[in-house]
PDB file of C-alpha atoms in Angstrom:
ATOM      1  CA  UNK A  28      81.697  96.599  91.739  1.00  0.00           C
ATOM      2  CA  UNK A  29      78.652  96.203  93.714  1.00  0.00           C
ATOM      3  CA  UNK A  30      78.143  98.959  96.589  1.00  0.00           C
ATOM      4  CA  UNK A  31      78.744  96.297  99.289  1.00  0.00           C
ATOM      5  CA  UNK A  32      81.705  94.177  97.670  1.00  0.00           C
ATOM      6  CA  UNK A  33      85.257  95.486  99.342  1.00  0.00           C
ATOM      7  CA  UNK A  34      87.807  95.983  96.930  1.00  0.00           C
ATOM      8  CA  UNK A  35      90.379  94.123  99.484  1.00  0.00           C
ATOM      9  CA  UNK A  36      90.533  90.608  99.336  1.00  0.00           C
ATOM     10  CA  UNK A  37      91.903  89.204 102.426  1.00  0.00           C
ATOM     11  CA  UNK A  38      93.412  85.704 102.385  1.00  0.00           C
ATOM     12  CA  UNK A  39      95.695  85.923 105.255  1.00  0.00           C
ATOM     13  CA  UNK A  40      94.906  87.791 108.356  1.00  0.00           C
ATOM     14  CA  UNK A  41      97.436  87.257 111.137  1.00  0.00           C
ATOM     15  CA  UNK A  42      95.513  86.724 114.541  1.00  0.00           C
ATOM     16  CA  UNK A  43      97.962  88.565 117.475  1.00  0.00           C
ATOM     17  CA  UNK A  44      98.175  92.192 114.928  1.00  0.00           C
ATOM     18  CA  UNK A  45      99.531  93.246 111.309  1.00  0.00           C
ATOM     19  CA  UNK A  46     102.503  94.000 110.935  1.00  0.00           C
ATOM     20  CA  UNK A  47     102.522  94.123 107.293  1.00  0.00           C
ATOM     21  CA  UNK A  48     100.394  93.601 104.346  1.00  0.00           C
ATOM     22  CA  UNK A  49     101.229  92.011 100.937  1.00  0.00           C
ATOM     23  CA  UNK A  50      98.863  92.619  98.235  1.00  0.00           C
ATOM     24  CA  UNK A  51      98.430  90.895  94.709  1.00  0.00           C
ATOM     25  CA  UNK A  52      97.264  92.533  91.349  1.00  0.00           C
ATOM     26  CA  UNK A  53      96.346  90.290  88.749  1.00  0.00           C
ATOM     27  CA  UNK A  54      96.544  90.735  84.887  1.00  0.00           C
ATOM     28  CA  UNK A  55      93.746  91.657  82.523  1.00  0.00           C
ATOM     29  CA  UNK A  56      93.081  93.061  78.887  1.00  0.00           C
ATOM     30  CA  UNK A  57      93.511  96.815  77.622  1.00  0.00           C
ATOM     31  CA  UNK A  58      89.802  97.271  77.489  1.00  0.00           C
ATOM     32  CA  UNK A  59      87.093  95.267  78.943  1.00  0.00           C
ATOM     33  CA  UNK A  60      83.885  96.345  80.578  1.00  0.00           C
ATOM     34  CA  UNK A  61      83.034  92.897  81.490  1.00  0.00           C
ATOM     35  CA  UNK A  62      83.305  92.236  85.110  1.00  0.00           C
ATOM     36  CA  UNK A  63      86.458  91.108  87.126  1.00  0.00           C
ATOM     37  CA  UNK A  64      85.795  86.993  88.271  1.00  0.00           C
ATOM     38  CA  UNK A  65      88.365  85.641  91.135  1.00  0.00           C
ATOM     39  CA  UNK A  66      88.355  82.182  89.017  1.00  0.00           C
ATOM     40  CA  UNK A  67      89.954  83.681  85.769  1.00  0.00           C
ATOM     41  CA  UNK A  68      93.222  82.286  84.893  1.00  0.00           C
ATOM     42  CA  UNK A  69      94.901  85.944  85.233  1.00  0.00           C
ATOM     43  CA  UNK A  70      93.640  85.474  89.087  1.00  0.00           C
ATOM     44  CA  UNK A  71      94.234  82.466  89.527  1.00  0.00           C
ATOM     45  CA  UNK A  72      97.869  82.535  88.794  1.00  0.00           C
ATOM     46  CA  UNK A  73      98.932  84.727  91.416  1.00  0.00           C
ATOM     47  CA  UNK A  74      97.627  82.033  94.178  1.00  0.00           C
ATOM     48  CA  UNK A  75     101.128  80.510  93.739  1.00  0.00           C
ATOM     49  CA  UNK A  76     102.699  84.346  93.415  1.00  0.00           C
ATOM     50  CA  UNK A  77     101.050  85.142  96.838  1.00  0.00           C
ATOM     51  CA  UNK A  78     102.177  82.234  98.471  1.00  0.00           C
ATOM     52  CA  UNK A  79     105.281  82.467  97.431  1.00  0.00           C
ATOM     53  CA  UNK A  80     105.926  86.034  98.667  1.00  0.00           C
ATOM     54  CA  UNK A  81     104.062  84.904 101.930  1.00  0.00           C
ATOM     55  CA  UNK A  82     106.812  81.972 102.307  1.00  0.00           C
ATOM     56  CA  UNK A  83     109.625  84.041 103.415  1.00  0.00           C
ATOM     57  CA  UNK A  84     107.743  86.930 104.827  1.00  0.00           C
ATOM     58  CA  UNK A  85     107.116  87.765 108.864  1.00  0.00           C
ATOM     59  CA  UNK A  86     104.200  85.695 110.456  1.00  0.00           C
ATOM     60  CA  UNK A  87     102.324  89.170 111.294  1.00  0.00           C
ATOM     61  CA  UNK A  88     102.208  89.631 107.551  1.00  0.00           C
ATOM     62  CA  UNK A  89      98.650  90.187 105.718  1.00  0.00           C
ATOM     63  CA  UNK A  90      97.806  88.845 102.536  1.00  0.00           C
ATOM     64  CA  UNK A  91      95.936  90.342 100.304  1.00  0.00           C
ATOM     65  CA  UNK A  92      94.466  90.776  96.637  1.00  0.00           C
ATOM     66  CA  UNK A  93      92.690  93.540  94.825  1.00  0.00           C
ATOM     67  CA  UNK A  94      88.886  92.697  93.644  1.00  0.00           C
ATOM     68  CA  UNK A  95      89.052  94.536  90.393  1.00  0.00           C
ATOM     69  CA  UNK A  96      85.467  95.754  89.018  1.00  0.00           C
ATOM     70  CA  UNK A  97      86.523  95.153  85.278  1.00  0.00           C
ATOM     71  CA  UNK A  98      88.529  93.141  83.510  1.00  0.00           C
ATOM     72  CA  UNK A  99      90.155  95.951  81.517  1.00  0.00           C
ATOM     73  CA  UNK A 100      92.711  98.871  82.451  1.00  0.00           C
ATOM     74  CA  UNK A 101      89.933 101.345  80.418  1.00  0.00           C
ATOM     75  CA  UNK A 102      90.651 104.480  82.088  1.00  0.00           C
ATOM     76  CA  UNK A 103      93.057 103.018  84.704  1.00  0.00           C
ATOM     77  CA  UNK A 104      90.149 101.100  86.678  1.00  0.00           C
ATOM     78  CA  UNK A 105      92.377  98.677  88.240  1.00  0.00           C
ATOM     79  CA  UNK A 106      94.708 101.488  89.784  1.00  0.00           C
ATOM     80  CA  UNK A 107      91.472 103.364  90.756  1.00  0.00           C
ATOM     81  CA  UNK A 108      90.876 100.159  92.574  1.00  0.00           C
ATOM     82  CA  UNK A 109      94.156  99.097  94.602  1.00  0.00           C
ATOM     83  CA  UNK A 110      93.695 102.557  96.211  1.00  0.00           C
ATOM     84  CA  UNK A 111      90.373 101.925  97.080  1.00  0.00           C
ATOM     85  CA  UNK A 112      91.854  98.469  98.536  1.00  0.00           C
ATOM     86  CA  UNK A 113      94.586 100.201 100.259  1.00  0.00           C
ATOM     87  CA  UNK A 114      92.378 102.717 101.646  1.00  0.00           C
ATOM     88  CA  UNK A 115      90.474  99.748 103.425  1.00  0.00           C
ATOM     89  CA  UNK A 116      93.890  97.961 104.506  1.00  0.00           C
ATOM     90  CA  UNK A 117      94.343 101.284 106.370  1.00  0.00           C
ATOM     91  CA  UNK A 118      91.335 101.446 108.132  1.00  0.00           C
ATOM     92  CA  UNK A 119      91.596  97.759 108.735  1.00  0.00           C
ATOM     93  CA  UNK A 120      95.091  97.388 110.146  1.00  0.00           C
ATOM     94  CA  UNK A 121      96.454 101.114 110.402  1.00  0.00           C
ATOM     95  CA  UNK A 122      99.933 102.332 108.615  1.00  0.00           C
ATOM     96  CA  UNK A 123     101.408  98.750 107.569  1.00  0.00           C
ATOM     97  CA  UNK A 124     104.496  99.157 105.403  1.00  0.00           C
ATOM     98  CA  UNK A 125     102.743  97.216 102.208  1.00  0.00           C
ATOM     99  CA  UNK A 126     104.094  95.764  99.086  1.00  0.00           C
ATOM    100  CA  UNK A 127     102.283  95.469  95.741  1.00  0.00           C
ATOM    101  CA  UNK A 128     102.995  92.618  93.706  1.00  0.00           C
ATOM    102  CA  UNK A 129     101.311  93.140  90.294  1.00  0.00           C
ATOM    103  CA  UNK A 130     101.453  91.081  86.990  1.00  0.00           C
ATOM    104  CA  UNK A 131     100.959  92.427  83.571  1.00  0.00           C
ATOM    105  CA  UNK A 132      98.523  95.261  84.092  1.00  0.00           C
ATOM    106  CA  UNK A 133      98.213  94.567  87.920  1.00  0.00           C
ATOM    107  CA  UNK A 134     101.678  95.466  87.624  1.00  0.00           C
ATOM    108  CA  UNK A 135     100.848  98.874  85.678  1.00  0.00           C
ATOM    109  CA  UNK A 136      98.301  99.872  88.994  1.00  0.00           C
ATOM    110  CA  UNK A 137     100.616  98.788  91.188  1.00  0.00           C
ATOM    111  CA  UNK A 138     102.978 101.334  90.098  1.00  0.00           C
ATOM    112  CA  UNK A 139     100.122 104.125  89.862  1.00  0.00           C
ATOM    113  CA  UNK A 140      98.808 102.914  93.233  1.00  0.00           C
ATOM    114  CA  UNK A 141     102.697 103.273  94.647  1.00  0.00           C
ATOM    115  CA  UNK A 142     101.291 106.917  95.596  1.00  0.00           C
ATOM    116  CA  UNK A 143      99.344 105.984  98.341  1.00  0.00           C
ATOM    117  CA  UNK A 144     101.436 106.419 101.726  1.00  0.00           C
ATOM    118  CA  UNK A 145     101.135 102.834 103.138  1.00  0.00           C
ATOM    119  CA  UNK A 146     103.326 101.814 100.158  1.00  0.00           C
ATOM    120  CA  UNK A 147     106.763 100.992 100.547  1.00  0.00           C
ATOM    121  CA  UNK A 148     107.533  98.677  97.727  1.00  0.00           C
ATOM    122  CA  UNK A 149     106.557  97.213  94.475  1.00  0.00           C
ATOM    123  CA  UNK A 150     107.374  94.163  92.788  1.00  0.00           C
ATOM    124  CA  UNK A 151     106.429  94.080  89.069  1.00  0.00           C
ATOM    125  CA  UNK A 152     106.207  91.134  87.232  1.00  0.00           C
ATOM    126  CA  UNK A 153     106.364  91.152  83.205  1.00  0.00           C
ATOM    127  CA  UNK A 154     104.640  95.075  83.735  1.00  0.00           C
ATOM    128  CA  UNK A 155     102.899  97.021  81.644  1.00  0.00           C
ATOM    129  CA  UNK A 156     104.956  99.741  81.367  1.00  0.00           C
ATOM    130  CA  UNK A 157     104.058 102.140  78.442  1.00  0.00           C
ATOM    131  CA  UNK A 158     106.010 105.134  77.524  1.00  0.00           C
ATOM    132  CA  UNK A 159     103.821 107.929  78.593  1.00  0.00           C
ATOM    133  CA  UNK A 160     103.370 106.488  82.263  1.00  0.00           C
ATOM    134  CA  UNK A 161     104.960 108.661  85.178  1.00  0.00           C
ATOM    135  CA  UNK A 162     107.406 107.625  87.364  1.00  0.00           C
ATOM    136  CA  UNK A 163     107.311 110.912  89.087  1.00  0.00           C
ATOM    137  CA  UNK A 164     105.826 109.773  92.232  1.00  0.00           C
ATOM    138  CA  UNK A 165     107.598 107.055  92.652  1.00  0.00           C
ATOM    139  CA  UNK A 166     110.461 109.126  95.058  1.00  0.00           C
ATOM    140  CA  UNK A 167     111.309 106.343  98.323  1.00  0.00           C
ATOM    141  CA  UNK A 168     109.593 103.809  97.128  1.00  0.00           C
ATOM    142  CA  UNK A 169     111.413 100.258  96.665  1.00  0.00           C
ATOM    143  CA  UNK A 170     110.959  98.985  92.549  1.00  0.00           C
ATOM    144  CA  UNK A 171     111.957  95.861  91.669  1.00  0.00           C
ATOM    145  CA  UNK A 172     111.276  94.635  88.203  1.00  0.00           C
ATOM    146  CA  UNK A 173     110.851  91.076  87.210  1.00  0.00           C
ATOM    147  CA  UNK A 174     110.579  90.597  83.497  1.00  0.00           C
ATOM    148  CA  UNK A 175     110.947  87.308  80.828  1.00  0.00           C
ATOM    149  CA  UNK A 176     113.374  88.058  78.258  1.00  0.00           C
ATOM    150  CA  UNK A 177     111.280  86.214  76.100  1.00  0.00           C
ATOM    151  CA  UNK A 178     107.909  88.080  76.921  1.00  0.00           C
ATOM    152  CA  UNK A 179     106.061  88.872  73.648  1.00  0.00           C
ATOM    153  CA  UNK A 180     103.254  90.330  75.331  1.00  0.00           C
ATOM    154  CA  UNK A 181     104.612  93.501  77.696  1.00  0.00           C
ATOM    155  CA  UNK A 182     108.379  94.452  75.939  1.00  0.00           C
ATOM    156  CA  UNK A 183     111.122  94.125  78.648  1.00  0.00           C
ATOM    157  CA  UNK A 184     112.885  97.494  77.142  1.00  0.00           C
ATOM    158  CA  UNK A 185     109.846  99.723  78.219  1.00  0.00           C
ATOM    159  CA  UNK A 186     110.380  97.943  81.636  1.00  0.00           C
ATOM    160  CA  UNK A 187     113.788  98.985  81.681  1.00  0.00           C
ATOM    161  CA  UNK A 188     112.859 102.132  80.321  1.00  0.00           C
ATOM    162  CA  UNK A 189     110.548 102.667  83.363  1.00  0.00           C
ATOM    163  CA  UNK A 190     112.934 101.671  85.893  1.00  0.00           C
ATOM    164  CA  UNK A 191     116.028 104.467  84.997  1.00  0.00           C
ATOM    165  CA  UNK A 192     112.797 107.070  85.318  1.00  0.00           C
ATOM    166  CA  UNK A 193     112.263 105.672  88.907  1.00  0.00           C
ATOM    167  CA  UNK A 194     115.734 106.031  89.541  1.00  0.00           C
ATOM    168  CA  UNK A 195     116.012 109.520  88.304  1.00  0.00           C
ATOM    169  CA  UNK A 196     112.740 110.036  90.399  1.00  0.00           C
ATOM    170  CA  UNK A 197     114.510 109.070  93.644  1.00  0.00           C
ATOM    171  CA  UNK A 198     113.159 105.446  93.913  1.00  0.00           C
ATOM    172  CA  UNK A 199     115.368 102.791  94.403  1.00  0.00           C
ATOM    173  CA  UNK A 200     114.777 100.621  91.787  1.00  0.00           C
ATOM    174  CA  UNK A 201     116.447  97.834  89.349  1.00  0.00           C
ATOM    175  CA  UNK A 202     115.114  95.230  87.392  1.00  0.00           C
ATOM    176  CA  UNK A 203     115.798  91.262  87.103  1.00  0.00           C
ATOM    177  CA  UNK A 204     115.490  89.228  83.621  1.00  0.00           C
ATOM    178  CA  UNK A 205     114.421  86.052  83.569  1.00  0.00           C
ATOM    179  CA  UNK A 206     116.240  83.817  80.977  1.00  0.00           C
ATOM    180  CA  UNK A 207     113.930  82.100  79.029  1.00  0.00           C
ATOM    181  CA  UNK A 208     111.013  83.487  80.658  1.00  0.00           C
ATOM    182  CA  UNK A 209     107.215  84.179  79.227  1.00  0.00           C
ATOM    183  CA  UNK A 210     104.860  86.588  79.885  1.00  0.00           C
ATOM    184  CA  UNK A 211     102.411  83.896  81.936  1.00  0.00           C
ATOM    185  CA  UNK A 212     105.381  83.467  84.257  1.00  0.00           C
ATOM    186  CA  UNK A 213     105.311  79.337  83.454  1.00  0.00           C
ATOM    187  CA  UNK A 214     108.499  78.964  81.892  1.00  0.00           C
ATOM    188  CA  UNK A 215     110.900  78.761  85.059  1.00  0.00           C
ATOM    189  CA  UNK A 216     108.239  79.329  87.156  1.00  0.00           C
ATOM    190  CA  UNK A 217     110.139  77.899  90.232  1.00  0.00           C
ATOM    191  CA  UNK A 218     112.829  80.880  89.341  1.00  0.00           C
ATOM    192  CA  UNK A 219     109.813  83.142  89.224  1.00  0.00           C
ATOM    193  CA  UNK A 220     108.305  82.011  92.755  1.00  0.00           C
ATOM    194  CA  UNK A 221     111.699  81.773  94.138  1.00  0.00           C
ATOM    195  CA  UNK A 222     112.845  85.226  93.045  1.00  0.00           C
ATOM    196  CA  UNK A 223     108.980  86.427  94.468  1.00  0.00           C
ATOM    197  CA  UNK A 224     110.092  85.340  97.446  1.00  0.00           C
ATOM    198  CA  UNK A 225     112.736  86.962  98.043  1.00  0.00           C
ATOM    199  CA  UNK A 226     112.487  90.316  96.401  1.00  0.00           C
ATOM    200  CA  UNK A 227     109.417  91.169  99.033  1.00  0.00           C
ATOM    201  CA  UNK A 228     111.397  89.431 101.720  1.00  0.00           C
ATOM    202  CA  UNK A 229     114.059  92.256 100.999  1.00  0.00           C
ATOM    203  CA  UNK A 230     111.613  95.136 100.388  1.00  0.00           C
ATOM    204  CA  UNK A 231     109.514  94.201 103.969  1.00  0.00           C
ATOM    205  CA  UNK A 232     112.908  95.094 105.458  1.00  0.00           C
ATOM    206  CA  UNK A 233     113.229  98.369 107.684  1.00  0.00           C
ATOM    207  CA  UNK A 234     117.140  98.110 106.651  1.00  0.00           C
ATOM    208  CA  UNK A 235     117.401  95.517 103.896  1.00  0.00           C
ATOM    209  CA  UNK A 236     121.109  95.864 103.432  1.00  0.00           C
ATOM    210  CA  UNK A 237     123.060  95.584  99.971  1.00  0.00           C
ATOM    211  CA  UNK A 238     123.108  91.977  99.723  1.00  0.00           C
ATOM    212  CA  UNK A 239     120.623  89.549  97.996  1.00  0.00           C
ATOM    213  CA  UNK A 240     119.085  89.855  94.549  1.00  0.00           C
ATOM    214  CA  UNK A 241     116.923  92.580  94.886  1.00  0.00           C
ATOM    215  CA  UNK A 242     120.284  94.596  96.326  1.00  0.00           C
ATOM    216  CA  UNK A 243     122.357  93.618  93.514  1.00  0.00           C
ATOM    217  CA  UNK A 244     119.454  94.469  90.707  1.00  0.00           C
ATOM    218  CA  UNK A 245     119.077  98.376  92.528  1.00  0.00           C
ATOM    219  CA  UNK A 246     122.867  98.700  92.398  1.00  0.00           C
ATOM    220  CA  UNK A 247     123.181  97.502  88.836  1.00  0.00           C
ATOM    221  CA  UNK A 248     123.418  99.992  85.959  1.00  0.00           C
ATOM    222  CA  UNK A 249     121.303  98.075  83.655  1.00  0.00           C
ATOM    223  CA  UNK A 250     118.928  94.733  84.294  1.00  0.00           C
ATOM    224  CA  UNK A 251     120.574  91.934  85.836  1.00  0.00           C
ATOM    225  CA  UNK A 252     120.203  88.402  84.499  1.00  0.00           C
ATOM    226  CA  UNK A 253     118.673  84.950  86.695  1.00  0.00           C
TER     227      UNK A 253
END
């Protein structure tokens, strides 16, 4: 990342005050040096994500996306990166409650980056979730899972695997299959954007209440199925 490039994206910025911030992490490759371009495909398919987490969220609501400096996780350089971008939200806009919304390996620094304090929520989509990651921090934060059953690329049992260590963490967390859903997020994708929507609508809540899908996923032993 050059010196002067911000890792904060801002799409959104409300004009009358932020209330709270939404910010997307795209996917990438395990290792890559090469640098991190806002018109790859892995970018470009959370436009849709962001909008559709936008659509049901309060009008004071930023929008946001991390600038990653590589395209690979390497030594977790995305992670190191949504800090640096939520260190900038906070000077921008002050102590917004913020939700990630990370695919793939956006999804795996979105749950590292869940340690910064203006986080209140994640919502992972088909994560990378290996084994020897650490839930540990992950105590009052909201986790919502959102995984294809039919994702050959990230396997849907280490996602479930990572959600009961949230849990025993103390995060409240729970995790939503997709039937017939890939790891691009294409198949159903309306179900996808749809089930974006509402997830962060739920987590923005001060008192979300134990209704709606997010709700019923947290309460749920195992996964649930859409």
């Amino acid at each position: 990342m050059q010196r002067n490039e911000s890792a904060l994206i801002v799409r959104h910025a409300p004009p009358d005050g932020v209330g709270a911030a939404i910010m997307t992490l795209h996917g990438g490759r395990e290792l890559s040096r090469r640098t991190a371009r806002p018109w790859q495909l892995a970018a470009l398919r959370m436009h849709p994500v962001l909008r559709a987490a936008a659509s049901a969220s309060p009008p004071d609501t930023l929008l946001g996306q991390v600038r990653y400096r590589h395209r690979g996780w390497n030594s977790a350089d995305p992670a190191h990166d949504a800090l640096r971008a939520l260190d900038e939200l906070q000077r921008l806009a002050g102590a917004v409650p913020t939700v990630l919304v990370g695919h793939s390996m956006g999804a795996r620094a979105a749950l590292r980056a869940a340690s910064h304090p203006l986080v209140s929520g994640v919502l992972a989509l088909a994560p990378w979730c290996p084994p020897e990651d650490s839930a540990g921090h992950l105590g009052g934060v909201r986790l919502v899972v959102l995984h294809g059953d039919r994702d050959r690329v990230t396997p849907p049992a280490e996602s479930a695997d990572y959600v009961h260590r949230a849990r025993e963490a103390g995060a409240r967390a729970g995790m939503v299959l997709v039937r017939g859903g890939d790891h691009a997020m294409l198949r159903r994708r309306g179900e996808w954007h749809r089930a974006t929507a509402e997830i962060v609508a739920h987590i923005l809540q001060p008192d979300p209440g134990t209704e709606g899908l997010a709700a019923e996923a947290c309460a749920a032993k195992d996964a649930i199925r859409l």
